[in-house]
Tab-separated table of C-alpha atoms in Angstrom:
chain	number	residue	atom	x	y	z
I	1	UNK	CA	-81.310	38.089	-48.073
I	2	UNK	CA	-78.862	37.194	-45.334
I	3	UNK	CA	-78.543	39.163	-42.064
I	4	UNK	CA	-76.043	42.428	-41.316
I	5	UNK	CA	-74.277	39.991	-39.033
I	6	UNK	CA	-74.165	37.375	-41.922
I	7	UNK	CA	-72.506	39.215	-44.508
I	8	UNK	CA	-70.124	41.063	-42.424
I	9	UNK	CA	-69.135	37.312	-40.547
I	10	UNK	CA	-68.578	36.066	-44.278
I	11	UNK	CA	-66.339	39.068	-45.342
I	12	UNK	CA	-64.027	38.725	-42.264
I	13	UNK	CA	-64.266	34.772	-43.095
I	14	UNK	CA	-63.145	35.704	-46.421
I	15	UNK	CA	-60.486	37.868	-46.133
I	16	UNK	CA	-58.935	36.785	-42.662
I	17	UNK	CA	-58.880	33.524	-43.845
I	18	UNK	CA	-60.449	32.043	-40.735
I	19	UNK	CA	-63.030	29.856	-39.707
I	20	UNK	CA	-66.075	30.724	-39.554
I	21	UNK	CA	-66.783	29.671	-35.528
I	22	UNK	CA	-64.091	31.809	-35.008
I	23	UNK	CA	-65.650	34.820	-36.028
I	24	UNK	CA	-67.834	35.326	-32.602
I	25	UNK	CA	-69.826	38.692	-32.376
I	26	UNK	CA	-66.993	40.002	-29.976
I	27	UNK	CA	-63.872	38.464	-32.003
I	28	UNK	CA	-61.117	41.260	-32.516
I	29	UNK	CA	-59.995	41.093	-35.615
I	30	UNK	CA	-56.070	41.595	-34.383
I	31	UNK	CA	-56.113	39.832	-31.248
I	32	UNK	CA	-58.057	36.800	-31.720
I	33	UNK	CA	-58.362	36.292	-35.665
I	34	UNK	CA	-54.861	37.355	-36.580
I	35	UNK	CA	-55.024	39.980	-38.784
I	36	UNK	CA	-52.178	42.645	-39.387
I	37	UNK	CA	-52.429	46.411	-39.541
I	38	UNK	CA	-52.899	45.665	-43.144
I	39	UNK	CA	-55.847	42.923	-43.269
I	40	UNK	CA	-57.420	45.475	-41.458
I	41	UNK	CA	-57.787	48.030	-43.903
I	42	UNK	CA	-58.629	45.620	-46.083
I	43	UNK	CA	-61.316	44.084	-44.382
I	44	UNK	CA	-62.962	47.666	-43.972
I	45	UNK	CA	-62.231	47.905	-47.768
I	46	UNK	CA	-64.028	44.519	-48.463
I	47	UNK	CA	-67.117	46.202	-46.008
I	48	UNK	CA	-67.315	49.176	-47.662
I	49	UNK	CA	-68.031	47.268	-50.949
I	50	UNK	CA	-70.471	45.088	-49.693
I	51	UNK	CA	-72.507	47.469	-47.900
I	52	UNK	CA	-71.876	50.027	-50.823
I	53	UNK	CA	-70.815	53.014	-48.100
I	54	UNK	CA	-67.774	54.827	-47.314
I	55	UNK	CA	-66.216	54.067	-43.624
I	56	UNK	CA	-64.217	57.446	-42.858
I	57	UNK	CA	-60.679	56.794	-41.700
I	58	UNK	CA	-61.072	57.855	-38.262
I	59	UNK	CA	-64.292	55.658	-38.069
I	60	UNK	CA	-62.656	52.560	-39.930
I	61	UNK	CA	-60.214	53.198	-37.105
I	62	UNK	CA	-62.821	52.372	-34.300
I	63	UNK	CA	-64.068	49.166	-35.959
I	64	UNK	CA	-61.931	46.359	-34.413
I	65	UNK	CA	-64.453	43.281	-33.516
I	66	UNK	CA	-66.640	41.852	-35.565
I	67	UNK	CA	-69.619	43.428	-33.545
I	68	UNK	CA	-68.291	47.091	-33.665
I	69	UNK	CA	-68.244	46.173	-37.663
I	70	UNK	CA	-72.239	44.862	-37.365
I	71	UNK	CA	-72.816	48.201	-35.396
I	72	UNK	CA	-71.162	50.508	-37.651
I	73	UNK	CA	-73.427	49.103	-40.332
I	74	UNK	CA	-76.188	49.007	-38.731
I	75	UNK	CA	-75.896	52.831	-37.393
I	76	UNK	CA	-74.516	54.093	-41.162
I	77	UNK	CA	-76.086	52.014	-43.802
I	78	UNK	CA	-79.458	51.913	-44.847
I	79	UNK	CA	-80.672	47.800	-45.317
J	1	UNK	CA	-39.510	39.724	-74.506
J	2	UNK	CA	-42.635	40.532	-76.678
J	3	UNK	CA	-45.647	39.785	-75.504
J	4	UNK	CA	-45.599	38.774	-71.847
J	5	UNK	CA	-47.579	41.577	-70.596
J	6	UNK	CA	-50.882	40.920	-72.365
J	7	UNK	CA	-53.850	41.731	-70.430
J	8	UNK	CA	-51.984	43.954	-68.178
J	9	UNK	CA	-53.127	47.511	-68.137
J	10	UNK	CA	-50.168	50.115	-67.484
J	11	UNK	CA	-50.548	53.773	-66.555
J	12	UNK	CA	-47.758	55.610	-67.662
J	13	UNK	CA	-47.401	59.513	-66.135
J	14	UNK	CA	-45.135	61.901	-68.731
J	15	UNK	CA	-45.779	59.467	-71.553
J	16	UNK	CA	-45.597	62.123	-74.489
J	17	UNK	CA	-41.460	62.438	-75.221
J	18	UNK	CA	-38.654	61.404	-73.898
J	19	UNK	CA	-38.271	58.764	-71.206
J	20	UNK	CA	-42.003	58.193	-70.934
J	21	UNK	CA	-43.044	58.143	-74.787
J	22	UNK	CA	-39.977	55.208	-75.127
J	23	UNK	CA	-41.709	53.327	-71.994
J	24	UNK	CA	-45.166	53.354	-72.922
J	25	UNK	CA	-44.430	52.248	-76.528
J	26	UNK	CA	-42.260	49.474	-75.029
J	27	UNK	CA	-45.098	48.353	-72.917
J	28	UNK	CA	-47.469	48.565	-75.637
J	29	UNK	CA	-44.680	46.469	-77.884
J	30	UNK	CA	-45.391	43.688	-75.194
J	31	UNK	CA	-48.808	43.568	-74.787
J	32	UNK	CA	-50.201	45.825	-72.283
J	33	UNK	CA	-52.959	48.033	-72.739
J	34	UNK	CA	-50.658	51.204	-72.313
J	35	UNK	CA	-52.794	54.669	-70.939
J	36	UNK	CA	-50.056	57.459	-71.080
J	37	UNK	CA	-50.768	61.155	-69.474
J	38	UNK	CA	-49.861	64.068	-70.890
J	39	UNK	CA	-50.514	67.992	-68.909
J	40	UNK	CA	-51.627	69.221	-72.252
J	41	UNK	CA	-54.429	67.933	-74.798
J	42	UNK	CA	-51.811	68.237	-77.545
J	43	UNK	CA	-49.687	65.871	-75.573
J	44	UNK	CA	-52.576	63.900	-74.946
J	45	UNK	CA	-53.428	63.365	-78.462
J	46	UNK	CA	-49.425	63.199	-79.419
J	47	UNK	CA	-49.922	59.626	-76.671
J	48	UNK	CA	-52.733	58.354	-78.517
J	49	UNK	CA	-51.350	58.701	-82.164
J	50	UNK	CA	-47.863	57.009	-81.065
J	51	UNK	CA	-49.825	54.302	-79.654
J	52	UNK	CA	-52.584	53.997	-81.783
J	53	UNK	CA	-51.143	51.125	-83.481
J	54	UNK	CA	-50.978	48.897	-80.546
J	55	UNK	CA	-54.758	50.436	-79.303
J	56	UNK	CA	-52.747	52.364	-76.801
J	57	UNK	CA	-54.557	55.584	-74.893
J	58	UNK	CA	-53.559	59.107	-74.160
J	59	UNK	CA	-54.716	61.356	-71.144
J	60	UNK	CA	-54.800	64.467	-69.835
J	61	UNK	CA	-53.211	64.657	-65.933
J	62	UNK	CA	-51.913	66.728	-64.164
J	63	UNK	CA	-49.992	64.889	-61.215
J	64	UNK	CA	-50.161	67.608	-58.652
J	65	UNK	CA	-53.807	67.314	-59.088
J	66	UNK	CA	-54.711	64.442	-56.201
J	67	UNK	CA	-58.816	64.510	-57.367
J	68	UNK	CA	-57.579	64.381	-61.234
J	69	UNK	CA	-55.188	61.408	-60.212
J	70	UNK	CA	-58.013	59.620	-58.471
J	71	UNK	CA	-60.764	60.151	-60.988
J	72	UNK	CA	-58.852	59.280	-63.625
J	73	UNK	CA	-57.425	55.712	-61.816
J	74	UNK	CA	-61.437	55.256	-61.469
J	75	UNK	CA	-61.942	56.317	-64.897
J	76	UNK	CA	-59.574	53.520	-66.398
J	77	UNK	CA	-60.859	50.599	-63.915
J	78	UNK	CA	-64.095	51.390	-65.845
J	79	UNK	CA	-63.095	51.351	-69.323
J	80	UNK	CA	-60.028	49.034	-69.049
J	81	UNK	CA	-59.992	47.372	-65.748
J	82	UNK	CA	-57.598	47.648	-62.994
J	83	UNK	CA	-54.618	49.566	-63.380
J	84	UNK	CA	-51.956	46.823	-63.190
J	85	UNK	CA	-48.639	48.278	-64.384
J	86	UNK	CA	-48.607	52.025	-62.646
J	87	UNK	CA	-44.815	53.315	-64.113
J	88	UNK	CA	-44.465	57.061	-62.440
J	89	UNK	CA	-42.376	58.905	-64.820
J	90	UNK	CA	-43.816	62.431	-65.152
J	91	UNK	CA	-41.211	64.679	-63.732
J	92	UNK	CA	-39.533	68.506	-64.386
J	93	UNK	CA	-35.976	70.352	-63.308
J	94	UNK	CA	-36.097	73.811	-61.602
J	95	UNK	CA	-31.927	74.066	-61.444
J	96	UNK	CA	-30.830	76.411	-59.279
J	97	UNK	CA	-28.245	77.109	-56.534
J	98	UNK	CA	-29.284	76.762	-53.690
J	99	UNK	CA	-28.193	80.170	-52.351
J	100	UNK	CA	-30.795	81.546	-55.290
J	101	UNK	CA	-33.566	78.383	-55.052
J	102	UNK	CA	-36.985	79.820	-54.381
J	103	UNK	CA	-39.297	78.293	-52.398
J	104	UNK	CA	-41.313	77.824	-55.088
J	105	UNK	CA	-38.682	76.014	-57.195
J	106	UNK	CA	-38.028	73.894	-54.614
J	107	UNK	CA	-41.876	73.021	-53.893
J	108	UNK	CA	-42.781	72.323	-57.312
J	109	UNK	CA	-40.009	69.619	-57.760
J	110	UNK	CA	-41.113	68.206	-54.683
J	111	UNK	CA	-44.771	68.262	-55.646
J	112	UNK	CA	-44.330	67.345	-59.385
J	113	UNK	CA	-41.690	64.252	-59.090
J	114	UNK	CA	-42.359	63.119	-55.264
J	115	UNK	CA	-45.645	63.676	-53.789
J	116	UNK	CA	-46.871	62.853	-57.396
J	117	UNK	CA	-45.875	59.509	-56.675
J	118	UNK	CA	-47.530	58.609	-53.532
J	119	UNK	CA	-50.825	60.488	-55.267
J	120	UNK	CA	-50.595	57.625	-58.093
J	121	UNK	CA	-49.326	54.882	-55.381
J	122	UNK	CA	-52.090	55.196	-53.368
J	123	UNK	CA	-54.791	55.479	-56.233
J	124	UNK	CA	-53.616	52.234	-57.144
J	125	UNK	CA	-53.545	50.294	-54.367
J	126	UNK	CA	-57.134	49.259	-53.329
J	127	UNK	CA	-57.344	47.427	-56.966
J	128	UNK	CA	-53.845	46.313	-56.816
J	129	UNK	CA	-54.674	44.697	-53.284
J	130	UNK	CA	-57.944	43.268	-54.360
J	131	UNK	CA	-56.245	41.882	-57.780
J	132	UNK	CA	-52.977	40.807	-55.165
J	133	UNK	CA	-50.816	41.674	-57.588
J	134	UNK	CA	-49.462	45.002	-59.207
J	135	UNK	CA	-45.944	46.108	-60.752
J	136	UNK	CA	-44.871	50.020	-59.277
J	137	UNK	CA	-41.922	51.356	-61.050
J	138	UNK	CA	-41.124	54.614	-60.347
J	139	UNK	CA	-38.330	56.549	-62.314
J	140	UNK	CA	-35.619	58.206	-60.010
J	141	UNK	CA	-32.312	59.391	-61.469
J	142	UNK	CA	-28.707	58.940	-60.702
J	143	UNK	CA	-28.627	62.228	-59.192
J	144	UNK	CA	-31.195	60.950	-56.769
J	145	UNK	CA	-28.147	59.348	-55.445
J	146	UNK	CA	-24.425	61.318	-56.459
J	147	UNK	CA	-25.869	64.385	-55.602
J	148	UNK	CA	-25.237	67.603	-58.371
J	149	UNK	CA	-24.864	70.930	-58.088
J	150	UNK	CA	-27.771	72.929	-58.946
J	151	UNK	CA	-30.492	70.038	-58.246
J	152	UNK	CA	-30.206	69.779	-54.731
J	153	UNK	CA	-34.362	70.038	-55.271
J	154	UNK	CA	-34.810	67.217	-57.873
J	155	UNK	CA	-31.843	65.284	-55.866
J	156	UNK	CA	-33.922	65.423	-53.130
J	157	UNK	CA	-37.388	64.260	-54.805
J	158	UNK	CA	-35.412	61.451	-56.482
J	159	UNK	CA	-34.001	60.190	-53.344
J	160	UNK	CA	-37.613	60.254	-51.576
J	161	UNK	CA	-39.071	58.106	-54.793
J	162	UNK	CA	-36.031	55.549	-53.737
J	163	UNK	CA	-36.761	55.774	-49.826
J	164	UNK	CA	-41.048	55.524	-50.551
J	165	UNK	CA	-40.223	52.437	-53.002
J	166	UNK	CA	-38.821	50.551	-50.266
J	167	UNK	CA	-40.978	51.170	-47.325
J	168	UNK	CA	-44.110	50.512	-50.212
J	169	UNK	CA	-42.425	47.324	-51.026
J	170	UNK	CA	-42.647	45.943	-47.321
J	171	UNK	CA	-45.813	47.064	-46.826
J	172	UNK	CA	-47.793	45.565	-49.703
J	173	UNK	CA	-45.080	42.895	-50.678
J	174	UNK	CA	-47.616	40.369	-49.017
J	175	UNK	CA	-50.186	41.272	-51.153
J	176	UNK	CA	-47.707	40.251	-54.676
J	177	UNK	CA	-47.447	43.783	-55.411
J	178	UNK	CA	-43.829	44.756	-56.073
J	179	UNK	CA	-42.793	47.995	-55.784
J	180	UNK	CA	-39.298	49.528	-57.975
J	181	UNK	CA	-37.478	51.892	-59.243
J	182	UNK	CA	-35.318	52.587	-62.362
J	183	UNK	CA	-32.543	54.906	-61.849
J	184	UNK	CA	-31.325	56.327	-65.272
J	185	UNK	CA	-28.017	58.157	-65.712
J	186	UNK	CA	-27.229	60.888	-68.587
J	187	UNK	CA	-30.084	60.239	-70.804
J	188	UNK	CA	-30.475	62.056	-74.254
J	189	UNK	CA	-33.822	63.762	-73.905
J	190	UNK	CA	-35.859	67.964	-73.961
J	191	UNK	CA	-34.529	67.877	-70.261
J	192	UNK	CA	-31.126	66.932	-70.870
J	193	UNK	CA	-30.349	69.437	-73.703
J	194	UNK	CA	-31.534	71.888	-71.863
J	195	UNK	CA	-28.614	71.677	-69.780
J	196	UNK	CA	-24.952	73.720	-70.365
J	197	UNK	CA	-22.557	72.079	-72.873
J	198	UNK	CA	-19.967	71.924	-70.149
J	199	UNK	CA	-22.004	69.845	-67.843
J	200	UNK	CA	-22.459	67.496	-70.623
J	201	UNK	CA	-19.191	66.781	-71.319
J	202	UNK	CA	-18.350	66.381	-67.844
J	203	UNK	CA	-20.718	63.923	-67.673
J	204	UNK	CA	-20.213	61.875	-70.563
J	205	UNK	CA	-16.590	61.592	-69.037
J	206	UNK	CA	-18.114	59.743	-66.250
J	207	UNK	CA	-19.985	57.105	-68.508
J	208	UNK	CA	-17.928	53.871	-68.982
J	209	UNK	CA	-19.625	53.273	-72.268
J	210	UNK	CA	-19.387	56.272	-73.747
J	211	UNK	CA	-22.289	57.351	-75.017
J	212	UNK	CA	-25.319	59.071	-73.596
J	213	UNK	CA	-28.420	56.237	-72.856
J	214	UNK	CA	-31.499	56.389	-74.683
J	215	UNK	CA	-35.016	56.627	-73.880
J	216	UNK	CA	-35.222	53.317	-75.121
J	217	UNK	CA	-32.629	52.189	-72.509
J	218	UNK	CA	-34.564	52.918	-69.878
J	219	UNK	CA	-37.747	51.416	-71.242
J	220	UNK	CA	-35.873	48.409	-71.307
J	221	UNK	CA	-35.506	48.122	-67.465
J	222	UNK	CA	-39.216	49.045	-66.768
J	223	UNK	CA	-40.401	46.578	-68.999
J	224	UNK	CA	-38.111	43.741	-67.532
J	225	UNK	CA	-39.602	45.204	-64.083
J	226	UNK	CA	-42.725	44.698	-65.098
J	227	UNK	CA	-42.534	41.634	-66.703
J	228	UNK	CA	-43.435	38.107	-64.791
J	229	UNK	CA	-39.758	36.974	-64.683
J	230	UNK	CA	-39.416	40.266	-62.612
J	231	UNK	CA	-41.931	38.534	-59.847
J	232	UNK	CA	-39.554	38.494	-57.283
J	233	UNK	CA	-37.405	41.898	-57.203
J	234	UNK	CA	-39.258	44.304	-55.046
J	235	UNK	CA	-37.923	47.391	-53.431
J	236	UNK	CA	-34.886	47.791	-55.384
J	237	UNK	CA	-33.734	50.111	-57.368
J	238	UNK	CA	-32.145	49.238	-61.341
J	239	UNK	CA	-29.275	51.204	-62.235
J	240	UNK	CA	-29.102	52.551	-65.929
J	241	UNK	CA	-26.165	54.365	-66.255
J	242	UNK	CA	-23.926	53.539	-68.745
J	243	UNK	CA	-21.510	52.550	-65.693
J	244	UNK	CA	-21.503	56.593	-64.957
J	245	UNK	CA	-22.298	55.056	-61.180
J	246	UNK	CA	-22.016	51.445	-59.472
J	247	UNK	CA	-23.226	51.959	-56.312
């Protein structure tokens, strides 16, 4: 089973549409991998999924690097 | 036209008579897999028998009911798969002059034929986003944009279903989700005849063509909306009319 930091790096991969060397630990998603207010949501849609939780609104809000993403899951979701 | 919506599954709100009953049974005719809600069982099962035929569905929903819109969107992902066609239709009249409009008349139109609409909309949108694509057609009304006396309420909730359409359609356009409206003019359905015979005739003075439209008029217009050739008219709204208004 891969790592936290593996899955959520594919997701963002996946949905961004980036590379994946892009996607360092302290990548923002808007500033540095492009993504609109939209691909946001999505993305936290796409996490949600993986990591079969629900991200709160004012949470999902909060998560806007890659690592923030890790830590969320980390802190919220049991492995 | 028949048959280019197979293996799409529509959601039809205010599918047993009228305007709704003619749309889902022209969606049906071209292939979907058409789910029509009713507020009542009776019109629930009234859906299911018309549609039967073509292995069409009835529900029960009520659309001012956000957890029953949501539940019921998960529901059909379940049984059916993602909603893919999502035509808002349900809607009521509480006429009244303003000078004697109560607030309740005028929250209920709001709540039944606006807010319904972003309920459905946004129950929609996670497995329209995920499918990238989806077809939203909402149905306003000519008076959503002449204006009548007595309906300054439903005027008003027809209007926002116009305005919401085209700030949707920019939003999730990216994502080859359209979003639409159909605007129908004098249309011979329940709501209709309920009106005064006066205001009829009035109105049928306005039509160029001279006759009232039919249900099956309008179902025309969704189903072109929601048909592939439709793929790249989002945010607009289709005037059915007769020729009673060119904007």
């Amino acid at each position: 089973m891969s790592s936290i930091e593996e899955r959520v790096k594919k997701i963002v991969v996946e949905q961004l549409g980036v590379k994946e060397d892009e996607v360092t630990q302290n990548a923002s998603f808007v500033d540095d991998l492009g993504a609109d207010s939209l691909d946001t949501v999505e993305l936290v849609m796409a996490l949600e999924e993986e990591f079969e939780c629900e991200i709160p609104d004012e949470e999902a809000e909060k998560i806007t690097t890659v690592q923030q993403a890790v830590d969320y899951i980390k802190a919220h979701v049991k492995a | 036209m028949s048959g280019n919506l197979q293996g799409e599954v529509a959601l039809v709100t205010g599918a047993s008579r009228g305007i709704g009953a003619a749309i889902a049974q022209r969606l049906a005719q071209a292939g979907a897999t058409v789910i029509g809600t009713a507020t009542s069982a009776a019109g629930a099962e009234a859906i299911a028998a018309a549609l039967a035929a073509q292995g069409g569905h009835g529900r029960v929903l009520d659309v001012t009911d956000g957890a029953a819109v949501e539940a019921l969107v998960e529901a059909l992902g379940k049984e059916f798969g993602g909603v893919s066609i999502l035509v808002n239709n349900a809607g009521i009249t509480r006429d009244q002059l303003l000078l004697r409009m109560k607030d309740e008349d005028w929250q209920a139109i709001l709540d039944t034929n606006l807010s319904s609409v972003f309920r459905t909309s946004k129950a929609v949108m996670r497995g329209m986003m995920k499918a990238r694509k989806g077809r939203i057609i909402s149905i306003a009304s000519v008076i959503g944009l002449t204006g009548n006396p007595g309906q300054a309420n439903y005027a008003a909730a027809k209007a926002g279903i116009i305005a919401f359409s085209k700030s949707l359609a920019r939003e999730i356009g990216s994502r080859g989700i359209t979003v639409n409206v159909v605007a129908p003019g004098f249309v011979q359905t329940d709501m209709t005849a309920a009106l005064p015979e006066e205001q009829k005739k009035a109105m049928l003075d306005q039509i160029a063509l001279g006759r009232l439209g039919q249900p099956a008029d309008i179902a025309e217009a969704v189903a072109f909306l929601a048909s592939p050739g439709a793929a790249w008219i989002t945010g607009e709204t289709l005037h059915v009319n007769g020729g009673m208004y060119m904007p």
